[in-house]
Short mmCIF file of C-alpha atoms and ligand atoms in Angstrom, two decimals:
data_model
loop_
_atom_site.label_atom_id
_atom_site.label_comp_id
_atom_site.label_asym_id
_atom_site.label_seq_id
_atom_site.Cartn_x
_atom_site.Cartn_y
_atom_site.Cartn_z
CA MET A 1 46.96 -24.39 96.66
CA ASN A 2 47.50 -28.13 96.44
CA ASN A 3 49.08 -29.04 93.09
CA ASN A 4 46.82 -32.07 92.74
CA SER A 5 43.77 -29.89 92.71
CA SER A 6 43.67 -28.94 89.02
CA PHE A 7 40.31 -29.31 87.38
CA ASN A 8 39.65 -32.35 85.25
CA THR A 9 36.47 -33.88 83.92
CA ASN A 10 36.99 -37.06 85.95
CA CYS A 11 36.54 -35.27 89.26
CA LYS A 12 34.26 -37.25 91.60
CA ARG A 13 34.91 -35.38 94.82
CA CYS A 14 31.20 -34.89 95.53
CA PRO A 15 29.56 -38.34 95.91
CA ARG A 16 26.00 -37.04 95.55
CA LEU A 17 26.85 -35.24 92.29
CA ALA A 18 28.85 -38.18 90.89
CA LYS A 19 25.89 -40.47 91.61
CA HIS A 20 23.48 -38.03 90.01
CA LEU A 21 25.61 -37.75 86.86
CA LYS A 22 25.73 -41.54 86.58
CA ARG A 23 21.93 -41.68 86.72
CA VAL A 24 21.55 -38.87 84.18
CA ASN A 25 23.97 -40.66 81.88
CA GLN A 26 21.68 -43.69 81.86
CA ASP A 27 18.69 -41.53 80.92
CA TYR A 28 20.57 -39.38 78.37
CA PRO A 29 23.55 -41.38 77.06
CA ALA A 30 24.40 -38.74 74.42
CA TYR A 31 24.88 -36.01 77.04
CA HIS A 32 28.29 -34.87 78.37
CA SER A 33 27.20 -35.65 81.99
CA LYS A 34 30.60 -34.93 83.56
CA PRO A 35 32.11 -31.92 85.27
CA VAL A 36 31.96 -29.06 82.74
CA PRO A 37 35.23 -27.26 81.89
CA SER A 38 35.38 -23.47 81.64
CA PHE A 39 35.20 -21.89 78.20
CA GLY A 40 37.09 -18.95 76.72
CA VAL A 41 40.52 -17.36 76.80
CA LYS A 42 43.02 -18.64 79.37
CA GLN A 43 43.89 -15.28 80.92
CA PRO A 44 40.70 -13.28 80.70
CA LYS A 45 40.05 -9.63 81.40
CA LEU A 46 36.50 -10.70 82.17
CA LEU A 47 35.68 -13.92 84.04
CA ILE A 48 31.98 -14.72 84.19
CA VAL A 49 30.93 -17.00 87.05
CA GLY A 50 27.61 -18.83 86.80
CA LEU A 51 25.98 -21.27 89.19
CA ALA A 52 26.11 -24.81 87.79
CA PRO A 53 25.39 -26.69 84.56
CA GLY A 54 21.74 -27.11 83.58
CA LEU A 55 20.46 -30.61 82.73
CA HIS A 56 19.75 -29.95 79.05
CA GLY A 57 22.27 -27.10 78.77
CA ALA A 58 25.91 -27.27 79.84
CA ASN A 59 25.46 -30.79 81.15
CA ALA A 60 24.29 -31.92 77.72
CA THR A 61 26.76 -29.99 75.58
CA GLY A 62 29.85 -29.81 77.83
CA ARG A 63 30.19 -26.02 77.55
CA PRO A 64 28.97 -23.56 80.22
CA PHE A 65 25.64 -21.89 79.44
CA THR A 66 25.22 -23.76 76.17
CA GLY A 67 21.85 -25.21 75.23
CA ASP A 68 19.52 -23.47 77.65
CA HIS A 69 17.63 -20.22 78.17
CA ALA A 70 20.24 -18.55 80.39
CA GLY A 71 22.86 -19.25 77.74
CA ILE A 72 20.83 -17.66 74.95
CA ILE A 73 20.64 -14.45 76.98
CA LEU A 74 24.29 -14.51 78.06
CA TYR A 75 25.88 -15.30 74.68
CA GLU A 76 23.68 -12.74 72.90
CA MET A 77 24.89 -10.13 75.37
CA LEU A 78 28.53 -11.11 74.90
CA TYR A 79 28.18 -10.80 71.13
CA LYS A 80 26.38 -7.47 71.39
CA HIS A 81 29.23 -6.06 73.49
CA GLY A 82 32.05 -7.43 71.35
CA PHE A 83 33.17 -10.29 73.57
CA SER A 84 32.58 -13.01 70.95
CA ASN A 85 32.46 -13.79 67.24
CA LYS A 86 28.98 -15.36 67.22
CA ILE A 87 25.60 -14.51 68.65
CA SER A 88 24.90 -17.99 70.01
CA SER A 89 26.63 -20.96 71.57
CA VAL A 90 25.38 -24.26 70.23
CA SER A 91 27.95 -27.00 70.69
CA LEU A 92 31.64 -27.63 71.34
CA ASN A 93 32.46 -27.50 67.63
CA ASP A 94 30.38 -24.49 66.54
CA GLY A 95 33.41 -22.22 65.98
CA LEU A 96 32.45 -19.81 68.76
CA LYS A 97 35.40 -17.83 70.13
CA LEU A 98 35.30 -15.48 73.08
CA ALA A 99 37.44 -12.33 73.19
CA HIS A 100 39.02 -11.25 76.52
CA CYS A 101 36.45 -13.39 78.27
CA ARG A 102 36.05 -16.75 80.01
CA ILE A 103 32.97 -18.43 81.47
CA THR A 104 32.93 -20.82 84.39
CA ASN A 105 30.57 -22.09 87.07
CA ALA A 106 30.77 -22.08 90.87
CA VAL A 107 29.84 -25.77 90.72
CA ARG A 108 31.05 -27.80 87.74
CA CYS A 109 28.60 -30.72 87.95
CA LEU A 110 24.89 -30.79 87.34
CA PRO A 111 23.22 -30.70 90.78
CA PRO A 112 19.88 -32.44 91.45
CA GLU A 113 17.05 -29.91 91.06
CA ASN A 114 19.62 -27.30 90.08
CA LYS A 115 20.53 -26.88 93.76
CA PRO A 116 24.05 -27.67 94.91
CA ILE A 117 24.45 -28.15 98.67
CA SER A 118 26.98 -26.00 100.50
CA GLY A 119 29.53 -28.83 100.86
CA GLU A 120 29.54 -29.20 97.07
CA VAL A 121 29.95 -25.48 96.47
CA ASN A 122 32.86 -25.52 98.92
CA LYS A 123 34.54 -28.56 97.41
CA CYS A 124 34.37 -27.05 93.94
CA ASN A 125 35.80 -23.76 95.18
CA ARG A 126 39.39 -24.85 94.51
CA TYR A 127 38.63 -24.87 90.78
CA LEU A 128 37.25 -21.35 90.97
CA GLU A 129 40.43 -20.33 92.81
CA GLU A 130 42.44 -21.56 89.83
CA GLU A 131 40.29 -19.54 87.47
CA LEU A 132 40.62 -16.40 89.54
CA GLU A 133 44.39 -16.69 89.56
CA ASN A 134 44.31 -16.30 85.78
CA VAL A 135 42.20 -13.14 85.71
CA SER A 136 44.41 -10.30 84.53
CA GLY A 137 45.62 -7.50 86.83
CA GLU A 138 42.76 -5.02 86.48
CA GLY A 139 40.32 -7.67 85.33
CA ILE A 140 36.69 -8.14 86.23
CA ILE A 141 34.89 -11.05 87.84
CA LEU A 142 31.23 -10.92 86.90
CA CYS A 143 29.18 -12.97 89.36
CA LEU A 144 25.80 -14.12 88.13
CA GLY A 145 23.71 -14.51 91.27
CA HIS A 146 24.32 -15.02 94.96
CA ILE A 147 26.07 -18.38 94.84
CA ALA A 148 28.54 -17.25 92.17
CA HIS A 149 29.20 -14.12 94.22
CA LYS A 150 29.73 -15.93 97.53
CA SER A 151 31.93 -18.56 95.88
CA SER A 152 34.10 -15.87 94.30
CA ILE A 153 34.46 -14.00 97.60
CA LYS A 154 35.46 -17.26 99.29
CA ALA A 155 37.91 -18.21 96.53
CA LEU A 156 39.56 -14.79 96.91
CA SER A 157 39.79 -15.30 100.72
CA LEU A 158 37.75 -12.16 101.36
CA LYS A 159 35.29 -11.63 104.19
CA GLN A 160 31.70 -12.30 103.10
CA SER A 161 30.22 -9.59 105.31
CA ASP A 162 32.42 -6.94 103.66
CA TYR A 163 31.02 -7.80 100.24
CA PRO A 164 27.25 -8.35 100.27
CA PHE A 165 25.69 -9.31 96.91
CA LYS A 166 23.98 -6.40 95.18
CA HIS A 167 22.91 -6.25 91.55
CA GLY A 168 24.93 -3.60 89.72
CA LYS A 169 27.57 -3.28 92.43
CA PHE A 170 31.22 -2.90 91.37
CA TYR A 171 33.63 -3.79 94.21
CA LYS A 172 37.15 -2.62 93.51
CA LEU A 173 39.58 -4.96 95.29
CA ASN A 174 42.97 -3.82 96.51
CA THR A 175 44.64 -6.15 93.98
CA GLY A 176 43.15 -3.91 91.25
CA ARG A 177 40.59 -6.45 90.17
CA VAL A 178 36.87 -5.75 90.35
CA ILE A 179 33.97 -7.93 91.45
CA VAL A 180 30.75 -7.11 89.63
CA ASP A 181 27.37 -8.48 90.69
CA SER A 182 24.39 -9.19 88.47
CA TYR A 183 21.23 -11.14 88.94
CA HIS A 184 21.56 -14.47 87.14
CA CYS A 185 20.12 -14.49 83.60
CA SER A 186 17.94 -17.51 84.47
CA ARG A 187 14.55 -18.09 82.91
CA TYR A 188 12.90 -17.25 86.24
CA ASN A 189 14.72 -13.93 86.63
CA THR A 190 14.18 -12.84 83.05
CA ASN A 191 10.51 -13.94 82.93
CA THR A 192 9.73 -12.08 86.15
CA LYS A 193 11.74 -9.06 84.90
CA ARG A 194 13.97 -9.13 87.96
CA LEU A 195 16.65 -8.97 85.25
CA THR A 196 15.67 -7.21 82.04
CA GLU A 197 17.72 -7.13 78.85
CA ASP A 198 18.37 -3.46 79.46
CA MET A 199 19.61 -4.05 83.03
CA PHE A 200 21.94 -6.80 81.83
CA SER A 201 23.19 -4.76 78.91
CA LYS A 202 23.99 -1.83 81.22
CA ILE A 203 26.21 -4.09 83.31
CA PHE A 204 28.20 -5.02 80.20
CA GLN A 205 28.44 -1.37 79.11
CA ARG A 206 29.94 -0.48 82.47
CA ILE A 207 32.29 -3.47 82.35
CA LYS A 208 33.62 -2.38 78.96
CA LYS A 209 34.15 1.15 80.23
CA GLN A 210 35.98 -0.15 83.29
CA LEU A 211 38.15 -2.44 81.14
CA LYS A 212 38.70 0.33 78.60
CA ILE A 213 37.84 -1.97 75.68
N1 URA B 301 24.32 -22.93 82.58
C1 URA B 301 25.49 -22.83 83.22
O1 URA B 301 26.53 -23.35 82.78
N2 URA B 301 25.52 -22.15 84.37
C2 URA B 301 24.46 -21.55 84.89
O2 URA B 301 24.59 -20.92 85.93
C3 URA B 301 23.24 -21.66 84.19
C4 URA B 301 23.20 -22.35 83.04
#
């Protein structure tokens, strides 16, 4: 990988996203409105990959999944399964600490209408590559939804057709690491019961068993 590619919050590699963030900053001057850094331990046993910051969530607070519905569900689940010291994530200085775990997004900037275009997902993939390099030997990459899954497969230089997205699937890679798929804990998926609390909790139970923690 190119040494100049390290993530920083000044990244403006995607003109459409940079323009969008500038506009959002005018409407909501108190919001973070920059690329959102990952959160958690540096060398995780569990890396959780989401889609992209939400307008009033990660984009506002500067921490993935913080301030919106999906985050309430995710951080509650992490606490329930012993991956954090607090049940909720509120702001950058709320004292929340993750254990063994790190959270990132396939796309680091807020996309218009919550929909990144494929060029943006691809440009941001180098940052996901960096994250994946830090996942420990037998670690797990939990992909929340199709885009997180596809981005992770790409960042690992694997063939997409060998690894179709399937909720509940555990793909053991020959490096020892494991890709796990779950439906995204979005408001839509939880309201429609595509992803129930029980389904999500079962994924975390299996992850803990696999990680032997
Ligand atoms: N917030 C994030 O940071 N990522 C998501 O995928 C959803 C909400």
